[in-house]
JSON list of C-alpha atoms in Angstrom, two decimals:
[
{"chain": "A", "resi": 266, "resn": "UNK", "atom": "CA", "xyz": [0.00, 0.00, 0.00]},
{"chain": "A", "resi": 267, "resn": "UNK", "atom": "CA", "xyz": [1.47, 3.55, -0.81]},
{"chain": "A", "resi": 268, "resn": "UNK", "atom": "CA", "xyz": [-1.29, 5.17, 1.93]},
{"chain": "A", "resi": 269, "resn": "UNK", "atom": "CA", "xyz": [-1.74, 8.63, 1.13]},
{"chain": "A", "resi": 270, "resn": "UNK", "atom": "CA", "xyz": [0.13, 10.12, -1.62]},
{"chain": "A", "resi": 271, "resn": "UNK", "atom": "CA", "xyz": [0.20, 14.09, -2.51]},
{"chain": "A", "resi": 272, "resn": "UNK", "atom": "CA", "xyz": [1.35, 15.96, -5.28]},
{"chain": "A", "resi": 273, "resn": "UNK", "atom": "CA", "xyz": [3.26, 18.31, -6.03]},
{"chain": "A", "resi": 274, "resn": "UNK", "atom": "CA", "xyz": [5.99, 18.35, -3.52]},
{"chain": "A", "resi": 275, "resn": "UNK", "atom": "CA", "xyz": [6.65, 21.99, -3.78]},
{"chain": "A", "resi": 276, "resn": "UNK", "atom": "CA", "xyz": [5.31, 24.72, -5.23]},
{"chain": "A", "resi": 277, "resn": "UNK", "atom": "CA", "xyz": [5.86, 28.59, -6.04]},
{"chain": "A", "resi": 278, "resn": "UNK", "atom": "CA", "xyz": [2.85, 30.28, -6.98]},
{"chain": "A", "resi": 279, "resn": "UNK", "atom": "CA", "xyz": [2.31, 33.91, -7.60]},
{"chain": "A", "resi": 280, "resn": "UNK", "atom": "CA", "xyz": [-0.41, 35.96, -6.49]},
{"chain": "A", "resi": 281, "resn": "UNK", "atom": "CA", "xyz": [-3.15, 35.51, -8.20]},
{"chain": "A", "resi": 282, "resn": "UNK", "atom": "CA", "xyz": [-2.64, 32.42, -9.68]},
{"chain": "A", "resi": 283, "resn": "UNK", "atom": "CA", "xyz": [-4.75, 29.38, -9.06]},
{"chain": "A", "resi": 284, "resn": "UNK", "atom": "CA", "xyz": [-3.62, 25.10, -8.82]},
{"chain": "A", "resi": 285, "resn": "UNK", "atom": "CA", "xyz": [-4.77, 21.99, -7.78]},
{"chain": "A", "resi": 286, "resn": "UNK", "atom": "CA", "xyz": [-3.26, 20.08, -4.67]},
{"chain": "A", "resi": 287, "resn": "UNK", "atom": "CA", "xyz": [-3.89, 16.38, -5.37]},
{"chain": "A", "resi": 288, "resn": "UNK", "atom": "CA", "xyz": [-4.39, 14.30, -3.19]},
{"chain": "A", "resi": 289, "resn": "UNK", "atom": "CA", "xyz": [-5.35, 10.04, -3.52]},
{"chain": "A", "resi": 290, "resn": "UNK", "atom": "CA", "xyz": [-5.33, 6.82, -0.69]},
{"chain": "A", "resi": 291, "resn": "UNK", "atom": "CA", "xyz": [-5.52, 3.50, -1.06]},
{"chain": "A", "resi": 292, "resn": "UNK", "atom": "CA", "xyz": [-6.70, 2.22, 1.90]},
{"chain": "A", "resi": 293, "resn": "UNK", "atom": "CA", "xyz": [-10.23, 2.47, 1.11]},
{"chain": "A", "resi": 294, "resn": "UNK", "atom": "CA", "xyz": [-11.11, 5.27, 3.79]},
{"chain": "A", "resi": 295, "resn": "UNK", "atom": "CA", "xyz": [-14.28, 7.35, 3.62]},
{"chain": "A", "resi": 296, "resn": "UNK", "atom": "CA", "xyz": [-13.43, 10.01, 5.41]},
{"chain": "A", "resi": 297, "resn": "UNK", "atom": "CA", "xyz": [-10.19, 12.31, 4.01]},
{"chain": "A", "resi": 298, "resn": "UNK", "atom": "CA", "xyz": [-8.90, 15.67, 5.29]},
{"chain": "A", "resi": 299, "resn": "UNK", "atom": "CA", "xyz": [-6.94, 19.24, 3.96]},
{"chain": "A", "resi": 300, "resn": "UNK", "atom": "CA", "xyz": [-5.06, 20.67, 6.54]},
{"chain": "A", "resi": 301, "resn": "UNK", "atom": "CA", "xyz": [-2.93, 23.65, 6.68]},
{"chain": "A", "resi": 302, "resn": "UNK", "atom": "CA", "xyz": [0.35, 24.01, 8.97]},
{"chain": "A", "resi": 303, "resn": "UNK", "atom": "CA", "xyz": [1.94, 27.29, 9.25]},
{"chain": "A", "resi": 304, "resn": "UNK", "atom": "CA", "xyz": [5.54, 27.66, 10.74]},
{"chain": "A", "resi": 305, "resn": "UNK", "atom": "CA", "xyz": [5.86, 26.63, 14.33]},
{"chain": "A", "resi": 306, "resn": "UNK", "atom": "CA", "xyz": [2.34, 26.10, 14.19]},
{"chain": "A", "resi": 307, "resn": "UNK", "atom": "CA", "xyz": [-0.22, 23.19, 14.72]},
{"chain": "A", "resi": 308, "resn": "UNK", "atom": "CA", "xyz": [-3.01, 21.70, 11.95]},
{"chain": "A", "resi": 309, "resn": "UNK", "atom": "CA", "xyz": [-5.95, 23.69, 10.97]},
{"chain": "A", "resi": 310, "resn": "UNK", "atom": "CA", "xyz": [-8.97, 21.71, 9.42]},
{"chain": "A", "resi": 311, "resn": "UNK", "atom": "CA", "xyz": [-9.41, 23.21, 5.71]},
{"chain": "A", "resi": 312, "resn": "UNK", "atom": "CA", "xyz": [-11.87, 20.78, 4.19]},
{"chain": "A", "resi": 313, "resn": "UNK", "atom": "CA", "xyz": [-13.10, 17.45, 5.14]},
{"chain": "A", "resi": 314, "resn": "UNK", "atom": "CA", "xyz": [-15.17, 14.50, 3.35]},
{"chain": "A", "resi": 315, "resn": "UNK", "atom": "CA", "xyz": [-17.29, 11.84, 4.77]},
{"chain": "A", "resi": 316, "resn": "UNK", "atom": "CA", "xyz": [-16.96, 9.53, 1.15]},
{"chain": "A", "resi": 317, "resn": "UNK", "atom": "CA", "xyz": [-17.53, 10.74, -2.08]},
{"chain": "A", "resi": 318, "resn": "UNK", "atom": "CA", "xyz": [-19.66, 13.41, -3.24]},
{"chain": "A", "resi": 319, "resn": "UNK", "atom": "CA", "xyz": [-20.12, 14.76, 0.22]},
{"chain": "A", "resi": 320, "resn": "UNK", "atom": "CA", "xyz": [-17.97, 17.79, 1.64]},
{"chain": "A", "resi": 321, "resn": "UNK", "atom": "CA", "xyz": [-17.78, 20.02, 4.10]},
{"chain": "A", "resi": 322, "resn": "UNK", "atom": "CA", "xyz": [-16.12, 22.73, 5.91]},
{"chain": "A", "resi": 323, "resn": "UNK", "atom": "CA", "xyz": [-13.37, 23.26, 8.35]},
{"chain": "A", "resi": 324, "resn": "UNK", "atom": "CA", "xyz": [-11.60, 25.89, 10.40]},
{"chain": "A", "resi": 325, "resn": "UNK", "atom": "CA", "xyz": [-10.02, 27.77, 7.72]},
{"chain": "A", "resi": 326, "resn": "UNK", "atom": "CA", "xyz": [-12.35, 27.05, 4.29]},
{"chain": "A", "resi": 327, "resn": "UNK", "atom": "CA", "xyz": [-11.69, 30.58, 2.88]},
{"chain": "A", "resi": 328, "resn": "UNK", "atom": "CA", "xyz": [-9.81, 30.85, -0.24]},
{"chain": "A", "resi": 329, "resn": "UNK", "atom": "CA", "xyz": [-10.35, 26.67, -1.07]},
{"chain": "A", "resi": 330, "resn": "UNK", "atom": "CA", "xyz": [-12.38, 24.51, -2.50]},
{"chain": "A", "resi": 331, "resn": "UNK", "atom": "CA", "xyz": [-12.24, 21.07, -2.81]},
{"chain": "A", "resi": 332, "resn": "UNK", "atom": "CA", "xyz": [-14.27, 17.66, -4.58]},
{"chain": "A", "resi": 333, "resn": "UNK", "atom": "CA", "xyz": [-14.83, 14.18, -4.06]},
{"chain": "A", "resi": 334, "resn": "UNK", "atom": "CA", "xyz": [-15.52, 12.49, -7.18]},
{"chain": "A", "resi": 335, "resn": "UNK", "atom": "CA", "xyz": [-14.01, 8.89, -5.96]},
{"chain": "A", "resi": 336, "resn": "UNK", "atom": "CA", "xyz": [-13.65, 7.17, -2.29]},
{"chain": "A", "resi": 337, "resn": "UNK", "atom": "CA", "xyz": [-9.64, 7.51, -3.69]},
{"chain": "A", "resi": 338, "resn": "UNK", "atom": "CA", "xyz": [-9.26, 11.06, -4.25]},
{"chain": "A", "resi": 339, "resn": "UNK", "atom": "CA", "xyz": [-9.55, 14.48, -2.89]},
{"chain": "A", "resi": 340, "resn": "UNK", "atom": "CA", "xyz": [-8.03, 17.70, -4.51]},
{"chain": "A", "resi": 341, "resn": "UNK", "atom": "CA", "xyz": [-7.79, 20.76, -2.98]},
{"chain": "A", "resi": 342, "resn": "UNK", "atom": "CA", "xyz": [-7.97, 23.98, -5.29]},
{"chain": "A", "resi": 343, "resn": "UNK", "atom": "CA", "xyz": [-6.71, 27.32, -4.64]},
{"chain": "A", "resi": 344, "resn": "UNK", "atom": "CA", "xyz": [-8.29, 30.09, -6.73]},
{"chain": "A", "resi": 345, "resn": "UNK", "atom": "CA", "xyz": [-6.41, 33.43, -6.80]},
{"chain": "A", "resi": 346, "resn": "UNK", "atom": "CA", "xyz": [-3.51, 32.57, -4.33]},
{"chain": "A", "resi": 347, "resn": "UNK", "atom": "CA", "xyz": [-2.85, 35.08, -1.67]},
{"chain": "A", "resi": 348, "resn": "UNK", "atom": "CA", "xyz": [0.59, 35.64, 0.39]},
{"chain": "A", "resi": 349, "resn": "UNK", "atom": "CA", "xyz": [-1.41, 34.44, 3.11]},
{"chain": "A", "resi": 350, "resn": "UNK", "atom": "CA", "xyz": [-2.03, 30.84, 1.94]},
{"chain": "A", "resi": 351, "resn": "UNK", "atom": "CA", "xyz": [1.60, 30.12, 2.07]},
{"chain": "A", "resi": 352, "resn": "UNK", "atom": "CA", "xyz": [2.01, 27.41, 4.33]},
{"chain": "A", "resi": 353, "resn": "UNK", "atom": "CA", "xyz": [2.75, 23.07, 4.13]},
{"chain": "A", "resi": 354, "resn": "UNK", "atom": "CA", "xyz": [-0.75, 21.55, 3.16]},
{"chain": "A", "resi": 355, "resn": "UNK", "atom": "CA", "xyz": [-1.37, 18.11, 4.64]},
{"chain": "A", "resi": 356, "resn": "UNK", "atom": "CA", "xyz": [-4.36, 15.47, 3.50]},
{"chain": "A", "resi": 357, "resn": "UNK", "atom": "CA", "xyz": [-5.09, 12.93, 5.62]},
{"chain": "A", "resi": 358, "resn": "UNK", "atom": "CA", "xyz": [-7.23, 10.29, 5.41]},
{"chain": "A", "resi": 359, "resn": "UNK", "atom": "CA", "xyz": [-9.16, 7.72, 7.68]},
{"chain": "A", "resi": 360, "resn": "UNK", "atom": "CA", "xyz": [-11.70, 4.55, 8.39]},
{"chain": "A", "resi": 361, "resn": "UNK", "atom": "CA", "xyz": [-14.16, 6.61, 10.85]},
{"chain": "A", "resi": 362, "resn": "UNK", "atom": "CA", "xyz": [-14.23, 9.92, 12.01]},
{"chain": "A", "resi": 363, "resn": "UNK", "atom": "CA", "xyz": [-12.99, 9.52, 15.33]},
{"chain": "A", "resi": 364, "resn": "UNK", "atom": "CA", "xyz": [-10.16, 6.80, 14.27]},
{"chain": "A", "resi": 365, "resn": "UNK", "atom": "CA", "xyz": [-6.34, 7.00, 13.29]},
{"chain": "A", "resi": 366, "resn": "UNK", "atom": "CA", "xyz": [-5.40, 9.63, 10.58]},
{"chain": "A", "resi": 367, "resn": "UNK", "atom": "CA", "xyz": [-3.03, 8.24, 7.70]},
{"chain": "A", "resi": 368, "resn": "UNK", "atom": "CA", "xyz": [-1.00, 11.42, 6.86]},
{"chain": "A", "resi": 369, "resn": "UNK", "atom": "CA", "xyz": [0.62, 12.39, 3.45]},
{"chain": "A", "resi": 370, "resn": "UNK", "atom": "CA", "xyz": [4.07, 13.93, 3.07]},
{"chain": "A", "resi": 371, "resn": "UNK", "atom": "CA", "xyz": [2.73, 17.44, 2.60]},
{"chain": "A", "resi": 372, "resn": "UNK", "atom": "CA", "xyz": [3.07, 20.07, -0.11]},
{"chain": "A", "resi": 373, "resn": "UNK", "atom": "CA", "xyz": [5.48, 22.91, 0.83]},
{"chain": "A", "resi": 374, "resn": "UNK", "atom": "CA", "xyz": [3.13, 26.26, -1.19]},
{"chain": "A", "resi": 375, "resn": "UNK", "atom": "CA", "xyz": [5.04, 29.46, -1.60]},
{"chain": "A", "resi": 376, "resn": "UNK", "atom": "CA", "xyz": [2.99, 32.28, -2.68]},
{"chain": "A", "resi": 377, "resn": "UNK", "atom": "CA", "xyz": [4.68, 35.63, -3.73]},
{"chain": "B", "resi": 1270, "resn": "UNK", "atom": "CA", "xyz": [-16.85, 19.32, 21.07]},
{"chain": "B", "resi": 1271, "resn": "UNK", "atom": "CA", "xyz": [-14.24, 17.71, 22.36]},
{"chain": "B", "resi": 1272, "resn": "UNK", "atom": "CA", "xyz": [-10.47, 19.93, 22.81]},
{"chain": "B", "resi": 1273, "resn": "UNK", "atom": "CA", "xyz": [-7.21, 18.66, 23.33]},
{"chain": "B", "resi": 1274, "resn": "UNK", "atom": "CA", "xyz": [-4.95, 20.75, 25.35]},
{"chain": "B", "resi": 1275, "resn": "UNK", "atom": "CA", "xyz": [-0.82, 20.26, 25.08]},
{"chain": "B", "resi": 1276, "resn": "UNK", "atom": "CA", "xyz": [0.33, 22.16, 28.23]},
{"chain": "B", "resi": 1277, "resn": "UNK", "atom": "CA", "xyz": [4.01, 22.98, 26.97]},
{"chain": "B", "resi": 1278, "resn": "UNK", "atom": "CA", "xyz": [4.07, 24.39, 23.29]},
{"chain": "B", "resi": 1279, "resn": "UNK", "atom": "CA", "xyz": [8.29, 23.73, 23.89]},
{"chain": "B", "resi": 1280, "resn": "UNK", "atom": "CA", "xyz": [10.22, 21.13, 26.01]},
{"chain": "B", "resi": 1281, "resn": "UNK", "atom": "CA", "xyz": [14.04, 21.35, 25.98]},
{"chain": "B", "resi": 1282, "resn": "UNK", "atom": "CA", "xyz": [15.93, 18.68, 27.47]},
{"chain": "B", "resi": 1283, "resn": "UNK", "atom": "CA", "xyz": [19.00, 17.17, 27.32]},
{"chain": "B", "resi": 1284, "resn": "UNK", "atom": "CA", "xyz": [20.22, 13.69, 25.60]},
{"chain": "B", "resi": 1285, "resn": "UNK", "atom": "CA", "xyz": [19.58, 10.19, 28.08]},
{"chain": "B", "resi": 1286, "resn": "UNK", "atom": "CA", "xyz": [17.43, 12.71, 30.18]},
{"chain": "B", "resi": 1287, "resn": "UNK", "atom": "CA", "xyz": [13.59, 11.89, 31.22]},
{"chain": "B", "resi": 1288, "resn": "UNK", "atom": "CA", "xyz": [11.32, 13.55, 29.45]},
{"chain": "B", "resi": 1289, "resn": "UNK", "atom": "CA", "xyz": [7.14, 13.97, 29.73]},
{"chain": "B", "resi": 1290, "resn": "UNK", "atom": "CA", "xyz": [4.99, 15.69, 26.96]},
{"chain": "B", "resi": 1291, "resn": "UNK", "atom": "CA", "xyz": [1.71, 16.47, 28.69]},
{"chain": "B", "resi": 1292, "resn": "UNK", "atom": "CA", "xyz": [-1.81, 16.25, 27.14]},
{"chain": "B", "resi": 1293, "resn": "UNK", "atom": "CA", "xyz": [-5.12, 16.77, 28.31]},
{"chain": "B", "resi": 1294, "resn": "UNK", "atom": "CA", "xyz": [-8.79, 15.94, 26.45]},
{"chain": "B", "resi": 1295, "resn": "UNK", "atom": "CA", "xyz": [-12.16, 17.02, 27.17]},
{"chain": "B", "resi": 1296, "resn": "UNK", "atom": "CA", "xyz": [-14.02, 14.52, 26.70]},
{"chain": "B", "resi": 1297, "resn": "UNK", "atom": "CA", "xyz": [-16.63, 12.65, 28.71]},
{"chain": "B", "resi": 1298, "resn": "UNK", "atom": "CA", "xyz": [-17.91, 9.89, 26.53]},
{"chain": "B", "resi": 1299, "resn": "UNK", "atom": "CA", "xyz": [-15.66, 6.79, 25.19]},
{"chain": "B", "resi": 1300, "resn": "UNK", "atom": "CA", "xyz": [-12.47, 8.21, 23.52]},
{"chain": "B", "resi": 1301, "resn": "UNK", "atom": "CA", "xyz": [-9.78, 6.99, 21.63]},
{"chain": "B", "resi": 1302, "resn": "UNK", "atom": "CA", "xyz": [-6.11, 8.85, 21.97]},
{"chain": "B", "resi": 1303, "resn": "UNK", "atom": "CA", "xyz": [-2.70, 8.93, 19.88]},
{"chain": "B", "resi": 1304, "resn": "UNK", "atom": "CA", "xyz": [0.24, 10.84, 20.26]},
{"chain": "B", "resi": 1305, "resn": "UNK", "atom": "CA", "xyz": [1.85, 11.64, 17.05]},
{"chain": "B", "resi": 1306, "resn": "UNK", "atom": "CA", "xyz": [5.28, 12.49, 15.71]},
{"chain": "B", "resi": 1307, "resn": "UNK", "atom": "CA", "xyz": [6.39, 15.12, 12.88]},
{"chain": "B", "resi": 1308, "resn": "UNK", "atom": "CA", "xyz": [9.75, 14.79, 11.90]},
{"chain": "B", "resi": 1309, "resn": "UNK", "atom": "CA", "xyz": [11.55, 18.30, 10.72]},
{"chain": "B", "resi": 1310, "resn": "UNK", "atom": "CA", "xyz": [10.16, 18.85, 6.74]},
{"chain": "B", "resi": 1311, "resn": "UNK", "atom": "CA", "xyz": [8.26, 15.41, 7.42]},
{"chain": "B", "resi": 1312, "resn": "UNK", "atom": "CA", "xyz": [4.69, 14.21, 7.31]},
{"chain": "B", "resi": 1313, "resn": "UNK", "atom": "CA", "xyz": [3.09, 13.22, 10.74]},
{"chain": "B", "resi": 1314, "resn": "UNK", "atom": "CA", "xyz": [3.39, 9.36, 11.93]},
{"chain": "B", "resi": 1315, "resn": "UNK", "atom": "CA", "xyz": [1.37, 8.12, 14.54]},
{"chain": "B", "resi": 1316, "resn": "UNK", "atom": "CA", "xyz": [3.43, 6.68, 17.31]},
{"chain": "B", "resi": 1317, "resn": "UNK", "atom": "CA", "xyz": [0.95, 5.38, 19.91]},
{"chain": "B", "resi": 1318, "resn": "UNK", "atom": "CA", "xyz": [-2.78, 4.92, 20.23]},
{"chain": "B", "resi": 1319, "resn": "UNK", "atom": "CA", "xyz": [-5.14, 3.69, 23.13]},
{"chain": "B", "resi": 1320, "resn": "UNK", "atom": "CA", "xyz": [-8.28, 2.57, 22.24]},
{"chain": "B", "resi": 1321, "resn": "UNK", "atom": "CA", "xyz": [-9.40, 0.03, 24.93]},
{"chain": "B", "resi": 1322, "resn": "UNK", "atom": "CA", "xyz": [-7.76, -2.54, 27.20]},
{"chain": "B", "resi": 1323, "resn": "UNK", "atom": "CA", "xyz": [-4.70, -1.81, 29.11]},
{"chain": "B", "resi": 1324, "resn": "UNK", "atom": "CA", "xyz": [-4.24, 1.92, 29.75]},
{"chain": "B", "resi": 1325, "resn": "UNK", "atom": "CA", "xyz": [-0.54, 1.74, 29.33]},
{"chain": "B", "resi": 1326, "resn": "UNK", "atom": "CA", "xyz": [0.56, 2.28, 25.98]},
{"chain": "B", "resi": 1327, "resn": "UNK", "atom": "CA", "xyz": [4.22, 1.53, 23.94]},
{"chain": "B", "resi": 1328, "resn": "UNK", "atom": "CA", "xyz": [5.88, 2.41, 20.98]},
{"chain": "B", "resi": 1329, "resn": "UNK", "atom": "CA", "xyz": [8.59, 0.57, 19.05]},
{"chain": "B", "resi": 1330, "resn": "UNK", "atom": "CA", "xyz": [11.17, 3.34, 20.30]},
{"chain": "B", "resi": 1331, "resn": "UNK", "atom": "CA", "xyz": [10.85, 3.55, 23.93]},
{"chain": "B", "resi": 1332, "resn": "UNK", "atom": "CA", "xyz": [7.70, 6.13, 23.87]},
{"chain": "B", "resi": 1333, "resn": "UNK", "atom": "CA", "xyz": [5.03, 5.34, 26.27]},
{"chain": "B", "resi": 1334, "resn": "UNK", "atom": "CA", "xyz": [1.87, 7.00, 27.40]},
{"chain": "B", "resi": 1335, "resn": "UNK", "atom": "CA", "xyz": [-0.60, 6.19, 29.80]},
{"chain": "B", "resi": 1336, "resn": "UNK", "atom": "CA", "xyz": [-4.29, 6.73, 29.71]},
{"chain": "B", "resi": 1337, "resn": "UNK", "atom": "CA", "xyz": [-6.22, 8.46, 32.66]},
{"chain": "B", "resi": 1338, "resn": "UNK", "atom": "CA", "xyz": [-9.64, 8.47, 32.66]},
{"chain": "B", "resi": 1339, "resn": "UNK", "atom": "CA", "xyz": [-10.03, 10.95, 35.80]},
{"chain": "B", "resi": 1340, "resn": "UNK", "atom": "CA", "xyz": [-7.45, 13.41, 35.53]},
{"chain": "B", "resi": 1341, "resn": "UNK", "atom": "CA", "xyz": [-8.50, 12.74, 31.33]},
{"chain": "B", "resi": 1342, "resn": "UNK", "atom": "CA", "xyz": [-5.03, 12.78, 30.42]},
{"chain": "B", "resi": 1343, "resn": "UNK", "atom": "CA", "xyz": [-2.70, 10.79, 28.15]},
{"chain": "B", "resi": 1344, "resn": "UNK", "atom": "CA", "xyz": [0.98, 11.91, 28.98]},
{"chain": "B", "resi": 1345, "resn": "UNK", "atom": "CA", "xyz": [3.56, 10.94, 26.40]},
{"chain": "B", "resi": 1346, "resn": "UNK", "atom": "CA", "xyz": [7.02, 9.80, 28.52]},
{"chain": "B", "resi": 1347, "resn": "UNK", "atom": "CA", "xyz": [10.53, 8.44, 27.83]},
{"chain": "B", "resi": 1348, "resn": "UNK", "atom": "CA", "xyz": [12.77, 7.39, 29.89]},
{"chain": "B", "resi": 1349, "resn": "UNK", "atom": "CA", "xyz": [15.96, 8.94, 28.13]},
{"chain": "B", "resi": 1350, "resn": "UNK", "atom": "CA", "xyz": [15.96, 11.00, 25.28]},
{"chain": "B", "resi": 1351, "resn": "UNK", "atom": "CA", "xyz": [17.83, 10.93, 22.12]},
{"chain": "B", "resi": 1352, "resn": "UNK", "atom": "CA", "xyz": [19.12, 13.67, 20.16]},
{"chain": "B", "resi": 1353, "resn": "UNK", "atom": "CA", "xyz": [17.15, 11.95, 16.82]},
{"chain": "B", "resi": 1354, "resn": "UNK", "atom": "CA", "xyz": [13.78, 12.23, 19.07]},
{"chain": "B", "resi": 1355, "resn": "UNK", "atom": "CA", "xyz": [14.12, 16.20, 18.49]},
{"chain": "B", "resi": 1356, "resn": "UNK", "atom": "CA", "xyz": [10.69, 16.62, 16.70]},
{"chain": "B", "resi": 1357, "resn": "UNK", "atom": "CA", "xyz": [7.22, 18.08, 17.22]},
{"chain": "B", "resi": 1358, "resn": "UNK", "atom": "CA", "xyz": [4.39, 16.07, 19.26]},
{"chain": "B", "resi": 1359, "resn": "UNK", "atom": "CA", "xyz": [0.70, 16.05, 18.62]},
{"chain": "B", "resi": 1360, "resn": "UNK", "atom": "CA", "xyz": [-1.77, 14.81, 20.98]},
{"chain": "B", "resi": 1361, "resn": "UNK", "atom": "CA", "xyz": [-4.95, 13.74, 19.42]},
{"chain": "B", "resi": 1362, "resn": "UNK", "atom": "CA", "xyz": [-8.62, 12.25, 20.94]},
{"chain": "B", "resi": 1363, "resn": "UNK", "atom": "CA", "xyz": [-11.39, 10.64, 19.09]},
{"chain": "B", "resi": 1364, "resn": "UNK", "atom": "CA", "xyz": [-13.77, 7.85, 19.25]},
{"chain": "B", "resi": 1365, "resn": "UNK", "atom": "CA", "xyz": [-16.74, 6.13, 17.80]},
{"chain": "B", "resi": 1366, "resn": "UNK", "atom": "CA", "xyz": [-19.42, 8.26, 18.98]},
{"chain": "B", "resi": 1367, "resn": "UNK", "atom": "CA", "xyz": [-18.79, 10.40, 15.84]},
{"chain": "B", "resi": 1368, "resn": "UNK", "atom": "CA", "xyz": [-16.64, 12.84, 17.09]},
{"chain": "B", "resi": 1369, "resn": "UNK", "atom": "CA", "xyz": [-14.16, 14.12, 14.25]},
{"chain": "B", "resi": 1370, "resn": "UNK", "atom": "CA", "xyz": [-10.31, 13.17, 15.87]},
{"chain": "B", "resi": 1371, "resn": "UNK", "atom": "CA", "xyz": [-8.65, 16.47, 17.38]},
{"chain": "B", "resi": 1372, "resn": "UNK", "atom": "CA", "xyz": [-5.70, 18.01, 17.37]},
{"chain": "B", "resi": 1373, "resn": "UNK", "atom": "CA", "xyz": [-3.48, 19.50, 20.03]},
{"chain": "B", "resi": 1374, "resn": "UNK", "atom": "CA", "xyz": [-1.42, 22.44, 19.38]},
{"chain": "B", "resi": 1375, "resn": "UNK", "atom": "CA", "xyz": [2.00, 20.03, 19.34]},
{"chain": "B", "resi": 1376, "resn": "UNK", "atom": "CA", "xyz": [5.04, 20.40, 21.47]},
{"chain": "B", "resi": 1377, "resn": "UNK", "atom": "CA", "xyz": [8.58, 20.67, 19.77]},
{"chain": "B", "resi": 1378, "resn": "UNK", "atom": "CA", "xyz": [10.66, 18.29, 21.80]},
{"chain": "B", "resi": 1379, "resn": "UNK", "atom": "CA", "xyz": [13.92, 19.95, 22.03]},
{"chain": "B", "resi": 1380, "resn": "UNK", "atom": "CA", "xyz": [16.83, 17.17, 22.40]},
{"chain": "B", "resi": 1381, "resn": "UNK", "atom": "CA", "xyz": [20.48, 18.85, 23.41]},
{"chain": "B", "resi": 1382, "resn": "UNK", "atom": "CA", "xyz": [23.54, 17.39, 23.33]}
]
């Protein structure tokens, strides 16, 4: 099993532009996660899905959106990047709500 | 909704010392606890996790943590550090009463030569 995997690794995006984070598990999980970790900081809850084609928000949901076409996958986009989205973007993904989250590597966003 | 409270955001300590990482949940019902572990420029990777049974808990690498229902806390300990232990610590508390799992704030563990 690769668990979760995320793409890109890194990223440099200026202001104003817009991408896709992807993110995809294996493990059959329902529920998967977005979260945001600023430096010397802990998780904030972007976006979360309870299985596909149901989504909700988080914490932070300003400035995101996100989709759940398959049980696999869960994108996060960014429309018009701000300096203030600049941060290490986590998915996450698990069985139950309330159970162990499988973590992806992150992707490190830049936004100048 | 249930909070998880990590008392010290920043524990220095020195190599082959003791060291405790303290964590505190709110809630009442059934709950399910991990600590986790976040390398530098890493993902997180669970380390522990109590979900019934025994409330003494072990990982692989000397981590241990100990579940306490009255004072509802779930302490991380080791009994002597490593510099390669220097990392950041997240408590966490769920269950299966449909509470989404929580995060503490984390506490950077600190290892000195």
């Amino acid at each position: 099993n690769a668990g979760v995997t995320q793409t890109p690794k890194f990223r440099i995006l200026k202001i104003g532009q817009s991408m896709t984070l992807q993110c995809t598990q294996d493990m059959n999980h329902n529920y998967m996660y977005w979260y945001r970790q600023d430096p010397g900081m802990g998780l904030k809850l972007i976006y979360y899905s309870v299985g596909a084609g149901i989504t909700d928000k988080g914490e932070v949901p300003n400035g995101y959106n996100v989709s759940r076409s398959t049980t696999e996958d869960f994108p996060l986009r960014l429309e018009l990047a701000a300096p203030s989205q600049t941060s290490v973007y986590f998915c996450a993904s698990s069985y139950s709500s309330g159970f162990e989250q499988f973590f992806g590597p992150g992707t490190r966003l830049t936004v100048l | 909704a249930q909070s998880v409270t990590q008392l010290d955001s920043q524990v220095p300590v020195f190599e082959e010392a003791p060291v405790e990482l303290r964590c505190n949940y709110s809630s009442s019902v059934s709950v399910y606890l991990f600590w986790y572990v976040q390398y530098p420029n890493q993902g997180l990777q669970l380390l522990l996790k109590y979900l019934s049974g025994s409330t003494l808990v072990e990982s692989i690498n000397g981590f241990e943590a100990e579940f306490n229902k009255s004072q509802t806390s779930f302490h991380l300990r080791k009994p002597s550090v490593h510099i390669s232990d220097t990392a950041e610590y997240f408590c966490a508390a769920g269950g299966n009463a449909g509470n989404m799992l929580t995060f503490g704030g984390g506490t950077r563990l600190m290892v000195k030569p």
